[in-house]
XYZ file of C-alpha atoms in Angstrom:
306
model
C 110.938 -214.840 20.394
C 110.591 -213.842 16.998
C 113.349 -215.048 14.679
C 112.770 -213.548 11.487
C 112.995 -209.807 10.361
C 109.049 -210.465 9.189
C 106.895 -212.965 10.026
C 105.496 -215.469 7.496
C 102.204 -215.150 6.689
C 99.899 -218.592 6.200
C 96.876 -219.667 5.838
C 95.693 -222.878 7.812
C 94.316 -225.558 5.695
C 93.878 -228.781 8.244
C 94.733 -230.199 11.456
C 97.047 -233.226 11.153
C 98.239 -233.685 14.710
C 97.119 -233.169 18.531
C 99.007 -233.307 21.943
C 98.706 -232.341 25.289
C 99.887 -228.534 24.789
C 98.769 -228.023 21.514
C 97.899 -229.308 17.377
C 99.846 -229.331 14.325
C 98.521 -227.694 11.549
C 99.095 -227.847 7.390
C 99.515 -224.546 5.964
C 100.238 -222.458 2.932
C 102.335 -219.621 3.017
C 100.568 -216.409 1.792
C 102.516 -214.695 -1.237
C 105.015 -215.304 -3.620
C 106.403 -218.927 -2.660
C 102.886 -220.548 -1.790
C 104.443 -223.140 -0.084
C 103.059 -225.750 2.612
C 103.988 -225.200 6.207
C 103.912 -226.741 9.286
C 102.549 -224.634 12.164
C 102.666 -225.613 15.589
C 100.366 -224.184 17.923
C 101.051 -224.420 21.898
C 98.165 -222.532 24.302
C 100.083 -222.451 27.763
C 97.020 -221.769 30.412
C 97.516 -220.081 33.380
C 99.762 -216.708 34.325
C 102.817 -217.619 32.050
C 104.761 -215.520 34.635
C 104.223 -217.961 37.187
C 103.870 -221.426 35.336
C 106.533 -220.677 32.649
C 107.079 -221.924 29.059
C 107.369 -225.710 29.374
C 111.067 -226.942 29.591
C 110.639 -229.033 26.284
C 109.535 -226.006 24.561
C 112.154 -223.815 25.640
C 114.985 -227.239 24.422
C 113.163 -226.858 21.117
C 113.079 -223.533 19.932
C 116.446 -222.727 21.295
C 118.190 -225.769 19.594
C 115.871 -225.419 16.466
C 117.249 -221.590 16.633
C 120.783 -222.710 16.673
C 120.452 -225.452 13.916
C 118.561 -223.086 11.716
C 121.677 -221.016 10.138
C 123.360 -224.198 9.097
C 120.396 -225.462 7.131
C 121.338 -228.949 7.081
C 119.747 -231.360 4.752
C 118.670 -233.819 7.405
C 117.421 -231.493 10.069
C 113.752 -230.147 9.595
C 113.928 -226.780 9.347
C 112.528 -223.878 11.585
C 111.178 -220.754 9.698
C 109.566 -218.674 12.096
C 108.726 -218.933 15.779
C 106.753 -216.213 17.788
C 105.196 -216.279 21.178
C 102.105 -213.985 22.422
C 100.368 -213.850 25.754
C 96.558 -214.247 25.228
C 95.149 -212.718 28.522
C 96.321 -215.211 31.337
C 97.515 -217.902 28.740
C 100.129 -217.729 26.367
C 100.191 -218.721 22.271
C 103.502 -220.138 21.154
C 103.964 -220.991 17.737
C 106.136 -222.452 15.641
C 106.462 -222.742 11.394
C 108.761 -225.662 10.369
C 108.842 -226.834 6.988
C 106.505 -229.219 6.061
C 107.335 -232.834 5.377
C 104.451 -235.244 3.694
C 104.961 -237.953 6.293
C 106.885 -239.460 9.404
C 108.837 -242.594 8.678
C 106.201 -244.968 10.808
C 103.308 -243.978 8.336
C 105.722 -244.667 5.676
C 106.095 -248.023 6.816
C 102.753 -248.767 7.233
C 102.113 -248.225 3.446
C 104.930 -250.618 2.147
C 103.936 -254.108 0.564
C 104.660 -257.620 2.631
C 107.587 -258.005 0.633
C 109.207 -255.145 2.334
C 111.783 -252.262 1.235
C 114.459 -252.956 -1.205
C 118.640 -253.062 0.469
C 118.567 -249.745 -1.831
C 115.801 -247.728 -0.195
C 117.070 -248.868 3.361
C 120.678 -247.808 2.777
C 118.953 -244.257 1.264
C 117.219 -243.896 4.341
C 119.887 -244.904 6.957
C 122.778 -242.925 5.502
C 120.663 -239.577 5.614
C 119.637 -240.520 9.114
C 123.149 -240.948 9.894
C 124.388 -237.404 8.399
C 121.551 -235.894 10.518
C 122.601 -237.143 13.901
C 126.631 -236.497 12.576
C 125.662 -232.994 12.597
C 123.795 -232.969 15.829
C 126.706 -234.805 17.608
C 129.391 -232.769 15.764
C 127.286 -229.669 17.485
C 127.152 -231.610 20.964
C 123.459 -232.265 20.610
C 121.528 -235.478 21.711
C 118.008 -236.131 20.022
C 117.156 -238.479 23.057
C 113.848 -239.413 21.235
C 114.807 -240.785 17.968
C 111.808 -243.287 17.134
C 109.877 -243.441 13.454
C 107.434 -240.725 14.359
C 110.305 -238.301 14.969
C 111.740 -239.133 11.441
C 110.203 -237.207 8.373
C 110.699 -238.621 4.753
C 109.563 -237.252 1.840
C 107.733 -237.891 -1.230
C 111.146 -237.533 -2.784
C 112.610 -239.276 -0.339
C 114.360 -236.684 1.768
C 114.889 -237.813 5.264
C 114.638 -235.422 8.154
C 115.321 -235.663 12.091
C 112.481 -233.882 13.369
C 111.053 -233.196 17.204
C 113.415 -231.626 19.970
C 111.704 -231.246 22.677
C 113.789 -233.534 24.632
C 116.930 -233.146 23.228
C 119.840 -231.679 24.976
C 123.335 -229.628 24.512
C 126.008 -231.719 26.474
C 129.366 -231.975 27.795
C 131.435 -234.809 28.232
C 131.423 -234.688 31.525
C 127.440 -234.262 32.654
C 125.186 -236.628 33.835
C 122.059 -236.680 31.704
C 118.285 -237.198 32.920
C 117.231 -241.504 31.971
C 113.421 -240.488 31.459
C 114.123 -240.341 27.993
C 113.489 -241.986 24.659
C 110.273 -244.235 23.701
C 110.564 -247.092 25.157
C 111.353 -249.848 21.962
C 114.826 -247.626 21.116
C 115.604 -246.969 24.717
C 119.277 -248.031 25.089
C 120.254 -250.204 27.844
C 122.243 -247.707 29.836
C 119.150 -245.672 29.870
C 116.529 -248.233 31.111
C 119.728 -249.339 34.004
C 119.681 -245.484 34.787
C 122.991 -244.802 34.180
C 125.569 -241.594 32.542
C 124.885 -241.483 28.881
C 126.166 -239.943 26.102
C 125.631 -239.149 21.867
C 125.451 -243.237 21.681
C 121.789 -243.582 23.193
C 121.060 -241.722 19.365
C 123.008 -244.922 17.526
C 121.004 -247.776 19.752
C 117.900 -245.880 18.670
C 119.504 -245.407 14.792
C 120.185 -249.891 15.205
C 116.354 -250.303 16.429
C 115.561 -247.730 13.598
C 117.465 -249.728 10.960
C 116.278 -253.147 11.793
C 112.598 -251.864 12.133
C 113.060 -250.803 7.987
C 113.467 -254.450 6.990
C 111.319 -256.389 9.500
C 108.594 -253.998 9.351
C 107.687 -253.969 12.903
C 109.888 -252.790 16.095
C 113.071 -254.716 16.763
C 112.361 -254.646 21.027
C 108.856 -254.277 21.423
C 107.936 -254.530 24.851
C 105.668 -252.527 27.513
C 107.592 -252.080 30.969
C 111.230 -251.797 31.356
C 111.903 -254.999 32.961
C 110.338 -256.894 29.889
C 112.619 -254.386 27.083
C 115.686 -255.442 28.792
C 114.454 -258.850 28.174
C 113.615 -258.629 24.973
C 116.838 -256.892 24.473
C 118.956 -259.987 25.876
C 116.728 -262.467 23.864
C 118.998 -265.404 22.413
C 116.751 -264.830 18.921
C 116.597 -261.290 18.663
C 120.783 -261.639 19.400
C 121.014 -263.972 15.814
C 118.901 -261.203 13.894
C 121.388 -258.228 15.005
C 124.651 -260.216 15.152
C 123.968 -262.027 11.962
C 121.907 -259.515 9.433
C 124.481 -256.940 9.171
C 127.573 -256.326 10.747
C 126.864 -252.167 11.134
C 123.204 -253.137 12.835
C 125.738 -255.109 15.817
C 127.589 -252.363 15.912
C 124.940 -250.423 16.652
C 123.348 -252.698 19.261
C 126.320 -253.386 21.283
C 126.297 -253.562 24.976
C 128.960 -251.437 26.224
C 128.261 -247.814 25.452
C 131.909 -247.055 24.761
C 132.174 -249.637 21.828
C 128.654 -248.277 19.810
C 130.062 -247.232 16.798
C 129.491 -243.319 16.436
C 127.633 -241.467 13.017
C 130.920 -239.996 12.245
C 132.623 -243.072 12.509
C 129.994 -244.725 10.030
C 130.082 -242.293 7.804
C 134.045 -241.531 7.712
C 134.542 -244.255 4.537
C 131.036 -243.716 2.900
C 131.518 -246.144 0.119
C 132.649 -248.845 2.910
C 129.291 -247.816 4.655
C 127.334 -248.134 1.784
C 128.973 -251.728 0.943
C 128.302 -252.527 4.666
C 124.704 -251.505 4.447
C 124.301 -253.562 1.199
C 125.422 -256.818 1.676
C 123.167 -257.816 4.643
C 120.662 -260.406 4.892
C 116.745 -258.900 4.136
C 114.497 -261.538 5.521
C 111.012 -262.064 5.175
C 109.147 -259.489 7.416
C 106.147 -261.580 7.184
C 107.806 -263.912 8.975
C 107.453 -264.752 13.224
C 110.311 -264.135 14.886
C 111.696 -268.217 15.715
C 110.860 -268.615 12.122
C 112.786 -265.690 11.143
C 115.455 -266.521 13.161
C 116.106 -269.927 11.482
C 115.847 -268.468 8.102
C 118.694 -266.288 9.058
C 120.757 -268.548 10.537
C 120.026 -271.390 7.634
C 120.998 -268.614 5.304
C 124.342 -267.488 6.863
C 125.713 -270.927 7.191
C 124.498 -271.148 3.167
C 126.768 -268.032 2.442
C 129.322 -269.119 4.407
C 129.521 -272.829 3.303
C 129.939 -271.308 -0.300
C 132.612 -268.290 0.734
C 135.397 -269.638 -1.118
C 138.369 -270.874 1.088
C 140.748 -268.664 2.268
């Protein structure tokens, strides 16, 4: 499984994350570039002959493999990947690039007053080049949430975590146990064919969670997200905010604007994702609601006459 002619060398220097299969590590590379690492460690107990590697690890490195040559901007990057059996167990491990933060700690470290229209637009037009390029190469993340979304201390914004995504066809059926629940799109929670646009309902819930602070559809079964989702206040904020964020959020799969589509008249995107509303993300949600709506009727009681 080894993907490059030698294998990096590193030196661990602390545990950041833990799962059910394995931890995430911070690490230096050993030598000349000295730079920090992300190592993934996977133990896989049991005769790996007979168990096998975990589907979602197989999805990962393989489409992690394929994205690597391009070395696109807004896709982490894998650097090395290497498996060894361990008696009856087996060691997998991967070495990404490392990234300072996900975009959901990020969040939790801006002020009440929220993110300027400039630092969401940064944000959402990377995003949007990174799932371009995974659609263009008939990829679907399927699990696009904040803690799959690394930024940057300089602000670079990377799609990050494949272990459910999925090569596709236009004409296959794909698997609805997919996605966190808060960006789940509706034609995944009804259980029915999806395609690349399950990524842009996720990218919508993404976009409105950057100026509210908080999740756009928070709910806990599936029942209570398709209410939330069909909510007559959480309809103003997405129809009203910003016309891209309703394109986003649309019912009907087939009408979901697409990241190419978005991104085919940048400047037109970038006016789009300037001019909408930023409300208070201190504010509840009925409160919020009539701020928005006061406000629109404001802006569109002073539009000058046509």
């Amino acid at each position: 499984m080894d993907i490059s002619t030698t294998p990096l060398r590193y030196e661990l220097l602390a545990e950041v994350g833990e799962g059910s299969y394995g931890k995430v590590y911070k690490a230096r590379e050993v030598g000349e570039k000295h730079r920090l690492l992300a190592v993934k460690k996977f133990n896989i107990r049991g005769d790996a002959s007979e168990t096998g590697i975990p589907v979602f690890m197989i999805r990962e490195v393989a489409l992690l493999r394929k994205m690597k040559y391009f070395n696109h901007p807004n896709i982490v990057q894998l650097l090395d990947a290497s498996a060894v059996s361990v008696g009856r167990s087996l060691d997998l491990t991967l070495v990404l690039e490392y990234i300072d933060q996900d975009l959901s700690t990020y969040l939790s470290k801006v002020p009440a007053s929220g993110l300027s229209q400039d630092c969401i637009k940064d944000v959402m037009l990377q995003l949007l080049r990174g799932l371009d390029f995974l659609h263009t190469n008939m990829v679907l993340h399927r699990d696009l949430k904040p803690e799959n979304i690394l930024i940057s201390s300089h602000g670079e914004v990377k799609i990050a975590d494949f272990g459910l995504s999925r090569i596709y066809t236009y004409n296959i059926a794909l698997t609805p146990g997919v996605v966190t629940l808060w960006y789940r799109a509706p034609e995944v929670l009804l259980n029915s064919v999806y395609m690349s646009s399950v990524d842009m309902w996720s990218a919508g819930c993404i976009f409105a969670e950057l100026f509210l602070l908080r999740p756009l559809f928070q709910a806990y079964t599936e029942v209570q997200q398709l209410q939330k989702i069909f909510d007559p206040l959480l309809q103003v904020v997405y129809n009203v905010v910003c016309l891209y964020l309703q394109q986003c959020l649309t019912f009907r799969p087939s009408s979901r604007i697409s990241a190419a589509k978005a991104l085919s008249n940048e400047e037109q995107m970038e006016e789009n994702l300037s001019s909408f509303f930023l409300p208070d993300p201190t504010l509840s949600l009925p409160v919020l609601c009539h701020e928005i709506q006061r406000t629109h009727v404001q802006s569109k009681d002073c539009s000058p006459a046509s």
